[in-house]
Amino acid sequence: MTTQTARSSQETIGVFEKYVIPNYGRYPICLVRGEGSHVWDAEGKRYLDLFPGWGCNILGYSPPKVVAAIQEQAAKLIHVPNTWYTEAQGDFAEFLSTRGFGQAFFCNSGAESIEGAIKLARLHAGEGRHKIISFEHSFHGRTFAALTATGQPKYHEGVGPLLAGFRYAPLNDLAAVEDLIDDETAAILVEPVQGEGGVNICTDAFLSGLRDLANAHNSLLIFDEVQTGMGRTGTWFGYQQSNVQPDIMTLAKGLAAGVAAGAFMATAEVAKSLKPGTHASTFGGNPLAMAAGLATGRTIEEDNLLENCQEMSQRFRGHFETLKAELPIIGELRIQGMMIGLDLTIPATPAVGKCMERGLLVNATHDTVLRLLPPINVSAEEVDEGCAIIADVLREMAEEI
Ligand SMILES: *Cc1c(COP(=O)(O)O)cnc(C)c1O
């Protein structure tokens, strides 16, 4: 059946059991519609989603200006390959470069942007300089270079051999990087704020230390901004929270507000090493994704969403500082913009289910971290409502121990 019918979540789950490879742990809920920070399931239950789309839905669900741009572009031109020029790709590259730096290469996902960035770094470094330094608890994606760069053994199990030349250092430990780096190091790859790893924020001193080390060894500094990019931290890009500019940064997730799009930006000097024929993506930079990306960027600007992100970040901080003072099960609070982690002294997973029962969607990562990636256009009322539910749930969990 190709026509959409009103089905229960259970019926859709039945279809999945027959036809979809069961490689994901899924909640037994089928989502059918969303608007702003809210999403509805097949049974008509409404949820406040403070983790929409794993961070891809940076403007929440179906933001009207992005929807309009997609509709308009789809009617004109959905896809043309990179053997041609399109206005949409040029315009979006200009938009990103003028808010950040450099020149763009477009692809379709975070992992692909990492693959491309690593390839560019090795091409730029030249023969015999292939080593990459990344970090423990990092997450860079599931394809082989991105997977190898990901400093978490659990993701490496059973699929080796991985790529050669990767080393891992603890985050915010400059001395460890100094020990690993040498003149065969093509690049240092780091998330300015580790997302999946538990909202671990790099200190400014660490990032500027990495910049100095990279310079001293003629290596490149790559920031994985797949999660921190596109306004998530309260500035256009995460690197703008510090005074450290990378040579390459990778983007995806929120880049086109949920339409599949990825990119890396490289300084014009470094970008020269990506000569015609060295790298490509058939879908990359297609007009539909580019129109969605440009509309995302313009919405952020027109609606002053970087400021909203900063203000709502302070609002979350206020609520959670108060709660932390009350509940010793909150060990640490880590916030940058709309990346929020509550590191608990107990497992965080039960909180996700309890929040869901109360109509709130959140995430748990690294066992003990309750994690939020709210859309950057979240309202004060939604922040207050979400925090009240989390307070309720954590109080209940504190009583149970
Ligand atoms: C999600 C993520 C990736 C991988 O992105 P995919 O689109 O799933 O391939 C890479 N890096 C970071 C920092 C991420 O958060």
Short mmCIF file of C-alpha atoms and ligand atoms in Angstrom, two decimals:
data_model
loop_
_atom_site.label_atom_id
_atom_site.label_comp_id
_atom_site.label_asym_id
_atom_site.label_seq_id
_atom_site.Cartn_x
_atom_site.Cartn_y
_atom_site.Cartn_z
CA MET A 1 0.00 0.00 0.00
CA THR A 2 1.38 3.36 -0.93
CA THR A 3 -1.48 5.59 0.21
CA GLN A 4 -1.30 6.84 3.77
CA THR A 5 -3.92 5.39 6.04
CA ALA A 6 -4.73 5.99 9.67
CA ARG A 7 -2.88 3.15 11.40
CA SER A 8 -2.14 2.52 15.03
CA SER A 9 1.48 2.56 16.24
CA GLN A 10 1.14 -1.19 16.84
CA GLU A 11 0.14 -1.83 13.23
CA THR A 12 3.14 0.12 11.94
CA ILE A 13 5.41 -1.80 14.31
CA GLY A 14 4.03 -4.98 12.71
CA VAL A 15 5.10 -3.76 9.27
CA PHE A 16 8.59 -2.95 10.57
CA GLU A 17 8.95 -6.41 12.10
CA LYS A 18 8.50 -7.93 8.67
CA TYR A 19 10.33 -5.49 6.42
CA VAL A 20 12.82 -3.27 8.27
CA ILE A 21 16.19 -4.49 9.56
CA PRO A 22 15.92 -4.27 13.36
CA ASN A 23 19.25 -2.52 13.98
CA TYR A 24 17.78 0.33 16.02
CA GLY A 25 16.41 0.31 19.54
CA ARG A 26 13.10 2.10 18.95
CA TYR A 27 10.39 3.32 21.30
CA PRO A 28 7.06 1.58 20.57
CA ILE A 29 5.58 4.79 19.21
CA CYS A 30 4.91 5.91 15.63
CA LEU A 31 5.22 9.66 15.15
CA VAL A 32 2.96 11.17 12.50
CA ARG A 33 3.06 14.97 12.70
CA GLY A 34 5.01 17.80 14.27
CA GLU A 35 4.81 21.55 14.75
CA GLY A 36 7.40 23.71 16.51
CA SER A 37 8.56 21.93 19.67
CA HIS A 38 5.62 19.49 19.64
CA VAL A 39 5.10 16.15 17.95
CA TRP A 40 2.08 13.82 17.84
CA ASP A 41 1.95 10.01 17.71
CA ALA A 42 -0.50 7.83 15.79
CA GLU A 43 -2.76 7.66 18.84
CA GLY A 44 -3.00 11.44 18.98
CA LYS A 45 -0.80 11.87 22.06
CA ARG A 46 1.16 15.14 22.04
CA TYR A 47 4.77 15.39 23.26
CA LEU A 48 6.97 18.38 24.05
CA ASP A 49 10.22 17.41 22.29
CA LEU A 50 13.41 18.87 23.77
CA PHE A 51 15.53 16.45 21.72
CA PRO A 52 13.92 16.74 18.30
CA GLY A 53 15.53 14.75 15.52
CA TRP A 54 18.73 14.06 17.52
CA GLY A 55 19.60 17.70 17.02
CA CYS A 56 18.74 17.82 13.31
CA ASN A 57 15.49 19.70 13.89
CA ILE A 58 17.25 22.86 15.00
CA LEU A 59 14.08 24.90 14.29
CA GLY A 60 11.72 22.26 15.68
CA TYR A 61 9.21 20.44 13.50
CA SER A 62 8.19 21.69 10.04
CA PRO A 63 9.36 25.33 10.39
CA PRO A 64 7.05 27.25 7.99
CA LYS A 65 9.73 29.22 6.11
CA VAL A 66 11.78 26.09 5.48
CA VAL A 67 8.67 24.17 4.39
CA ALA A 68 7.83 26.97 1.94
CA ALA A 69 11.37 27.05 0.53
CA ILE A 70 11.35 23.26 0.04
CA GLN A 71 7.99 23.37 -1.73
CA GLU A 72 9.08 26.19 -4.01
CA GLN A 73 12.42 24.56 -4.87
CA ALA A 74 10.90 21.09 -5.35
CA ALA A 75 8.56 22.47 -7.99
CA LYS A 76 11.53 24.04 -9.85
CA LEU A 77 14.44 21.61 -9.55
CA ILE A 78 14.96 18.80 -7.02
CA HIS A 79 18.27 17.42 -8.13
CA VAL A 80 21.05 18.13 -10.56
CA PRO A 81 24.54 16.65 -10.14
CA ASN A 82 27.71 18.64 -9.59
CA THR A 83 28.55 18.67 -13.27
CA TRP A 84 26.39 21.81 -13.37
CA TYR A 85 26.15 25.06 -11.44
CA THR A 86 23.03 25.89 -9.43
CA GLU A 87 22.14 29.19 -7.77
CA ALA A 88 21.03 27.44 -4.60
CA GLN A 89 24.43 25.81 -3.90
CA GLY A 90 26.34 29.02 -4.51
CA ASP A 91 24.00 31.04 -2.32
CA PHE A 92 24.17 28.62 0.59
CA ALA A 93 27.97 28.36 0.38
CA GLU A 94 28.16 32.18 0.45
CA PHE A 95 25.81 32.28 3.44
CA LEU A 96 27.91 29.81 5.44
CA SER A 97 31.23 31.35 4.49
CA THR A 98 30.19 34.90 5.40
CA ARG A 99 28.96 33.75 8.85
CA GLY A 100 31.99 31.52 9.28
CA PHE A 101 34.96 31.13 6.94
CA GLY A 102 36.35 29.48 3.87
CA GLN A 103 34.81 27.49 1.04
CA ALA A 104 32.23 24.71 1.14
CA PHE A 105 32.04 21.12 -0.04
CA PHE A 106 28.54 19.67 0.28
CA CYS A 107 27.52 16.11 1.10
CA ASN A 108 24.52 14.52 2.82
CA SER A 109 25.37 13.56 6.38
CA GLY A 110 27.71 14.02 9.29
CA ALA A 111 29.76 10.89 8.69
CA GLU A 112 30.30 11.88 5.06
CA SER A 113 31.49 15.33 6.09
CA ILE A 114 34.06 13.67 8.38
CA GLU A 115 35.19 11.28 5.62
CA GLY A 116 35.75 14.24 3.32
CA ALA A 117 37.53 16.30 5.95
CA ILE A 118 39.93 13.45 6.77
CA LYS A 119 40.59 12.84 3.09
CA LEU A 120 41.29 16.53 2.52
CA ALA A 121 43.62 16.65 5.53
CA ARG A 122 45.63 13.68 4.20
CA LEU A 123 45.75 15.11 0.66
CA HIS A 124 46.92 18.42 2.08
CA ALA A 125 49.55 16.83 4.34
CA GLY A 126 51.09 14.83 1.52
CA GLU A 127 52.84 11.45 1.34
CA GLY A 128 53.83 9.80 4.64
CA ARG A 129 51.87 12.21 6.83
CA HIS A 130 48.66 10.29 7.40
CA LYS A 131 48.20 10.32 11.19
CA ILE A 132 45.06 11.70 12.80
CA ILE A 133 44.60 12.51 16.49
CA SER A 134 41.06 12.40 17.87
CA PHE A 135 39.62 12.10 21.38
CA GLU A 136 38.24 9.63 23.87
CA HIS A 137 34.43 9.63 24.08
CA SER A 138 34.21 11.44 20.75
CA PHE A 139 31.56 10.63 18.16
CA HIS A 140 32.15 11.24 14.46
CA GLY A 141 29.78 8.81 12.71
CA ARG A 142 29.49 5.22 11.49
CA THR A 143 31.35 5.00 8.17
CA PHE A 144 34.87 3.64 8.41
CA ALA A 145 37.04 6.74 8.72
CA ALA A 146 34.46 8.44 10.95
CA LEU A 147 34.09 5.24 12.98
CA THR A 148 37.85 4.88 13.39
CA ALA A 149 38.06 8.51 14.53
CA THR A 150 35.33 7.85 17.10
CA GLY A 151 37.19 7.23 20.36
CA GLN A 152 34.78 4.67 21.83
CA PRO A 153 35.83 0.99 21.73
CA LYS A 154 32.20 -0.23 21.89
CA TYR A 155 31.61 1.08 18.36
CA HIS A 156 34.74 -0.66 17.02
CA GLU A 157 33.89 -4.18 18.17
CA GLY A 158 33.68 -6.87 15.51
CA VAL A 159 34.10 -4.72 12.40
CA GLY A 160 37.88 -4.34 12.11
CA PRO A 161 40.41 -3.84 10.75
CA LEU A 162 39.88 -0.11 11.09
CA LEU A 163 41.87 2.57 9.28
CA ALA A 164 45.54 2.90 10.14
CA GLY A 165 47.08 5.95 11.75
CA PHE A 166 44.51 7.03 14.36
CA ARG A 167 45.41 7.89 17.97
CA TYR A 168 43.15 9.02 20.82
CA ALA A 169 43.81 11.49 23.63
CA PRO A 170 41.68 12.37 26.66
CA LEU A 171 39.67 15.56 26.12
CA ASN A 172 41.07 18.79 27.61
CA ASP A 173 44.45 17.09 28.16
CA LEU A 174 46.93 19.11 26.13
CA ALA A 175 49.96 17.22 27.43
CA ALA A 176 48.50 13.96 26.06
CA VAL A 177 48.10 15.51 22.61
CA GLU A 178 51.64 16.84 22.80
CA ASP A 179 52.85 13.28 23.42
CA LEU A 180 50.93 11.91 20.42
CA ILE A 181 51.58 14.58 17.81
CA ASP A 182 54.55 14.33 15.48
CA ASP A 183 55.58 15.46 12.03
CA GLU A 184 53.56 12.64 10.44
CA THR A 185 50.34 14.05 11.93
CA ALA A 186 47.98 15.28 9.20
CA ALA A 187 45.33 16.62 11.57
CA ILE A 188 43.80 16.92 15.00
CA LEU A 189 40.04 16.26 14.94
CA VAL A 190 37.89 17.50 17.82
CA GLU A 191 34.29 18.39 18.66
CA PRO A 192 34.32 21.83 20.40
CA VAL A 193 31.59 20.33 22.58
CA GLN A 194 31.31 16.54 22.58
CA GLY A 195 27.63 15.75 22.07
CA GLU A 196 26.98 12.02 22.07
CA GLY A 197 29.93 11.65 24.47
CA GLY A 198 27.95 13.42 27.19
CA VAL A 199 28.06 17.19 26.52
CA ASN A 200 31.76 17.60 27.35
CA ILE A 201 32.91 21.15 26.69
CA CYS A 202 36.45 21.90 25.49
CA THR A 203 38.08 24.69 27.44
CA ASP A 204 39.30 27.76 25.50
CA ALA A 205 42.83 27.08 26.70
CA PHE A 206 42.66 23.53 25.34
CA LEU A 207 41.39 24.64 21.91
CA SER A 208 44.02 27.35 21.58
CA GLY A 209 46.66 24.85 22.74
CA LEU A 210 45.53 22.49 19.96
CA ARG A 211 45.80 25.36 17.48
CA ASP A 212 49.39 26.02 18.57
CA LEU A 213 50.34 22.33 18.45
CA ALA A 214 48.83 21.93 14.98
CA ASN A 215 50.72 25.01 13.76
CA ALA A 216 53.99 23.82 15.27
CA HIS A 217 53.75 20.48 13.43
CA ASN A 218 52.31 21.83 10.19
CA SER A 219 49.16 19.80 10.87
CA LEU A 220 45.56 20.87 10.33
CA LEU A 221 42.99 21.53 13.05
CA ILE A 222 39.56 20.10 12.20
CA PHE A 223 36.50 20.92 14.27
CA ASP A 224 33.62 18.47 14.01
CA GLU A 225 30.72 20.93 14.17
CA VAL A 226 28.10 18.46 12.97
CA GLN A 227 26.28 19.07 16.23
CA THR A 228 27.65 22.43 17.41
CA GLY A 229 27.21 24.21 14.05
CA MET A 230 24.31 26.25 12.65
CA GLY A 231 23.47 28.23 15.80
CA ARG A 232 23.28 25.36 18.27
CA THR A 233 25.72 26.95 20.75
CA GLY A 234 24.34 30.51 20.48
CA THR A 235 26.85 31.60 17.83
CA TRP A 236 26.74 30.53 14.19
CA PHE A 237 29.44 27.96 14.79
CA GLY A 238 30.86 26.43 17.95
CA TYR A 239 34.39 27.68 17.24
CA GLN A 240 33.09 31.25 17.64
CA GLN A 241 32.62 30.56 21.36
CA SER A 242 36.42 30.64 21.60
CA ASN A 243 39.05 32.62 19.73
CA VAL A 244 40.22 29.55 17.87
CA GLN A 245 39.54 29.08 14.19
CA PRO A 246 39.98 25.63 12.69
CA ASP A 247 41.32 24.96 9.18
CA ILE A 248 38.36 22.71 8.39
CA MET A 249 34.96 22.37 10.06
CA THR A 250 32.33 19.75 9.39
CA LEU A 251 28.59 20.45 9.42
CA ALA A 252 25.39 18.40 9.16
CA LYS A 253 22.54 17.74 11.65
CA GLY A 254 20.84 21.17 11.93
CA LEU A 255 22.35 22.46 8.66
CA ALA A 256 19.06 22.27 6.73
CA ALA A 257 16.64 21.94 9.68
CA GLY A 258 16.15 18.20 9.18
CA VAL A 259 16.58 17.80 5.43
CA ALA A 260 19.58 15.54 4.80
CA ALA A 261 22.57 17.83 4.23
CA GLY A 262 26.20 17.86 5.26
CA ALA A 263 29.18 20.03 4.43
CA PHE A 264 32.71 20.87 5.32
CA MET A 265 34.17 24.34 5.18
CA ALA A 266 37.90 24.72 4.57
CA THR A 267 40.13 27.77 4.32
CA ALA A 268 40.76 28.64 0.68
CA GLU A 269 44.42 27.69 1.13
CA VAL A 270 43.61 24.18 2.41
CA ALA A 271 40.71 23.72 -0.02
CA LYS A 272 43.19 23.92 -2.93
CA SER A 273 44.24 20.35 -2.11
CA LEU A 274 40.80 19.05 -3.13
CA LYS A 275 41.44 19.06 -6.85
CA PRO A 276 38.81 17.99 -9.41
CA GLY A 277 38.39 14.23 -9.27
CA THR A 278 39.74 13.74 -5.75
CA HIS A 279 36.35 13.75 -4.01
CA ALA A 280 32.66 13.85 -4.91
CA SER A 281 29.11 13.23 -3.74
CA THR A 282 26.29 12.56 -6.21
CA PHE A 283 23.52 13.94 -4.03
CA GLY A 284 25.76 16.51 -2.31
CA GLY A 285 24.69 20.13 -2.65
CA ASN A 286 21.45 19.30 -4.45
CA PRO A 287 19.14 22.30 -4.91
CA LEU A 288 16.45 20.94 -2.57
CA ALA A 289 18.81 20.55 0.40
CA MET A 290 20.53 23.86 -0.41
CA ALA A 291 17.21 25.74 -0.50
CA ALA A 292 16.28 24.18 2.85
CA GLY A 293 19.68 25.12 4.28
CA LEU A 294 19.49 28.71 3.08
CA ALA A 295 15.95 29.08 4.47
CA THR A 296 17.21 27.65 7.79
CA GLY A 297 20.01 30.21 7.92
CA ARG A 298 17.75 33.11 6.96
CA THR A 299 15.16 32.09 9.55
CA ILE A 300 17.85 32.05 12.25
CA GLU A 301 18.81 35.58 11.25
CA GLU A 302 15.33 37.05 10.65
CA ASP A 303 13.91 35.62 13.87
CA ASN A 304 16.99 36.54 16.00
CA LEU A 305 17.41 32.92 17.00
CA LEU A 306 21.06 33.17 18.07
CA GLU A 307 19.89 35.58 20.77
CA ASN A 308 16.94 33.36 21.62
CA CYS A 309 19.33 30.43 21.92
CA GLN A 310 21.53 32.37 24.38
CA GLU A 311 18.56 33.60 26.43
CA MET A 312 16.88 30.21 26.63
CA SER A 313 20.22 28.68 27.55
CA GLN A 314 20.38 31.01 30.56
CA ARG A 315 16.78 30.11 31.41
CA PHE A 316 17.57 26.37 31.38
CA ARG A 317 20.68 27.06 33.46
CA GLY A 318 18.65 28.95 36.04
CA HIS A 319 16.12 26.13 36.40
CA PHE A 320 18.74 23.40 36.54
CA GLU A 321 21.10 25.23 38.95
CA THR A 322 18.17 25.53 41.36
CA LEU A 323 17.34 21.87 40.92
CA LYS A 324 20.98 20.85 41.37
CA ALA A 325 21.09 22.70 44.69
CA GLU A 326 18.04 20.70 45.78
CA LEU A 327 18.94 17.24 44.43
CA PRO A 328 22.35 15.67 45.11
CA ILE A 329 21.68 13.10 42.33
CA ILE A 330 22.60 15.89 39.87
CA GLY A 331 26.39 15.66 39.92
CA GLU A 332 27.23 18.18 37.23
CA LEU A 333 25.43 20.54 34.89
CA ARG A 334 27.04 21.15 31.48
CA ILE A 335 25.47 23.71 29.14
CA GLN A 336 26.53 25.51 26.00
CA GLY A 337 23.66 27.16 24.13
CA MET A 338 21.09 24.48 23.33
CA MET A 339 23.41 21.60 24.26
CA ILE A 340 22.47 20.58 27.76
CA GLY A 341 23.71 17.70 29.91
CA LEU A 342 22.71 16.82 33.47
CA ASP A 343 25.29 14.34 34.71
CA LEU A 344 23.55 12.26 37.36
CA THR A 345 25.07 10.12 40.10
CA ILE A 346 22.65 7.36 39.00
CA PRO A 347 21.73 5.87 35.58
CA ALA A 348 19.89 8.44 33.44
CA THR A 349 17.95 6.04 31.17
CA PRO A 350 14.96 5.56 33.54
CA ALA A 351 14.39 9.33 33.45
CA VAL A 352 13.76 9.16 29.69
CA GLY A 353 10.84 6.75 30.10
CA LYS A 354 9.40 8.68 33.03
CA CYS A 355 9.54 11.93 31.05
CA MET A 356 7.89 10.23 28.08
CA GLU A 357 4.98 9.09 30.25
CA ARG A 358 4.51 12.75 31.18
CA GLY A 359 4.62 13.87 27.55
CA LEU A 360 8.25 15.06 27.35
CA LEU A 361 10.92 13.68 25.01
CA VAL A 362 14.57 13.80 26.16
CA ASN A 363 17.66 11.59 25.74
CA ALA A 364 20.14 9.75 27.93
CA THR A 365 23.76 9.20 26.90
CA HIS A 366 26.90 7.74 28.45
CA ASP A 367 24.90 5.96 31.18
CA THR A 368 24.46 8.88 33.53
CA VAL A 369 23.89 11.94 31.34
CA LEU A 370 20.36 13.26 30.79
CA ARG A 371 20.69 15.20 27.55
CA LEU A 372 18.63 17.88 25.81
CA LEU A 373 19.14 19.38 22.34
CA PRO A 374 16.17 21.78 22.23
CA PRO A 375 15.38 23.63 19.02
CA ILE A 376 17.00 27.10 19.07
CA ASN A 377 13.55 28.70 18.63
CA VAL A 378 12.21 27.07 21.82
CA SER A 379 9.98 29.43 23.84
CA ALA A 380 10.29 30.46 27.50
CA GLU A 381 7.00 28.66 28.27
CA GLU A 382 8.30 25.45 26.70
CA VAL A 383 11.55 25.71 28.67
CA ASP A 384 9.59 26.17 31.91
CA GLU A 385 7.22 23.31 31.12
CA GLY A 386 10.03 20.91 30.21
CA CYS A 387 12.10 21.80 33.27
CA ALA A 388 9.08 21.31 35.56
CA ILE A 389 8.58 17.78 34.20
CA ILE A 390 12.29 16.96 34.56
CA ALA A 391 12.25 18.31 38.14
CA ASP A 392 9.25 16.12 38.92
CA VAL A 393 10.90 13.03 37.44
CA LEU A 394 14.30 13.56 39.12
CA ARG A 395 12.64 14.18 42.50
CA GLU A 396 10.80 10.89 42.11
CA MET A 397 14.05 9.09 41.18
CA ALA A 398 15.88 10.67 44.14
CA GLU A 399 13.21 9.32 46.48
CA GLU A 400 13.47 5.82 45.01
CA ILE A 401 17.15 5.38 45.95
C1 LIG B 1 25.73 12.90 14.69
C2 LIG B 1 27.16 13.24 14.59
C3 LIG B 1 27.97 12.74 13.53
C4 LIG B 1 27.45 11.76 12.51
O1 LIG B 1 26.43 12.29 11.72
P1 LIG B 1 25.54 11.32 10.78
O2 LIG B 1 24.72 12.29 10.00
O3 LIG B 1 24.75 10.44 11.68
O4 LIG B 1 26.49 10.56 9.94
C5 LIG B 1 29.27 13.18 13.46
N1 LIG B 1 29.78 14.03 14.36
C6 LIG B 1 29.05 14.53 15.37
C7 LIG B 1 29.67 15.51 16.32
C8 LIG B 1 27.72 14.14 15.53
O5 LIG B 1 27.00 14.62 16.55
#
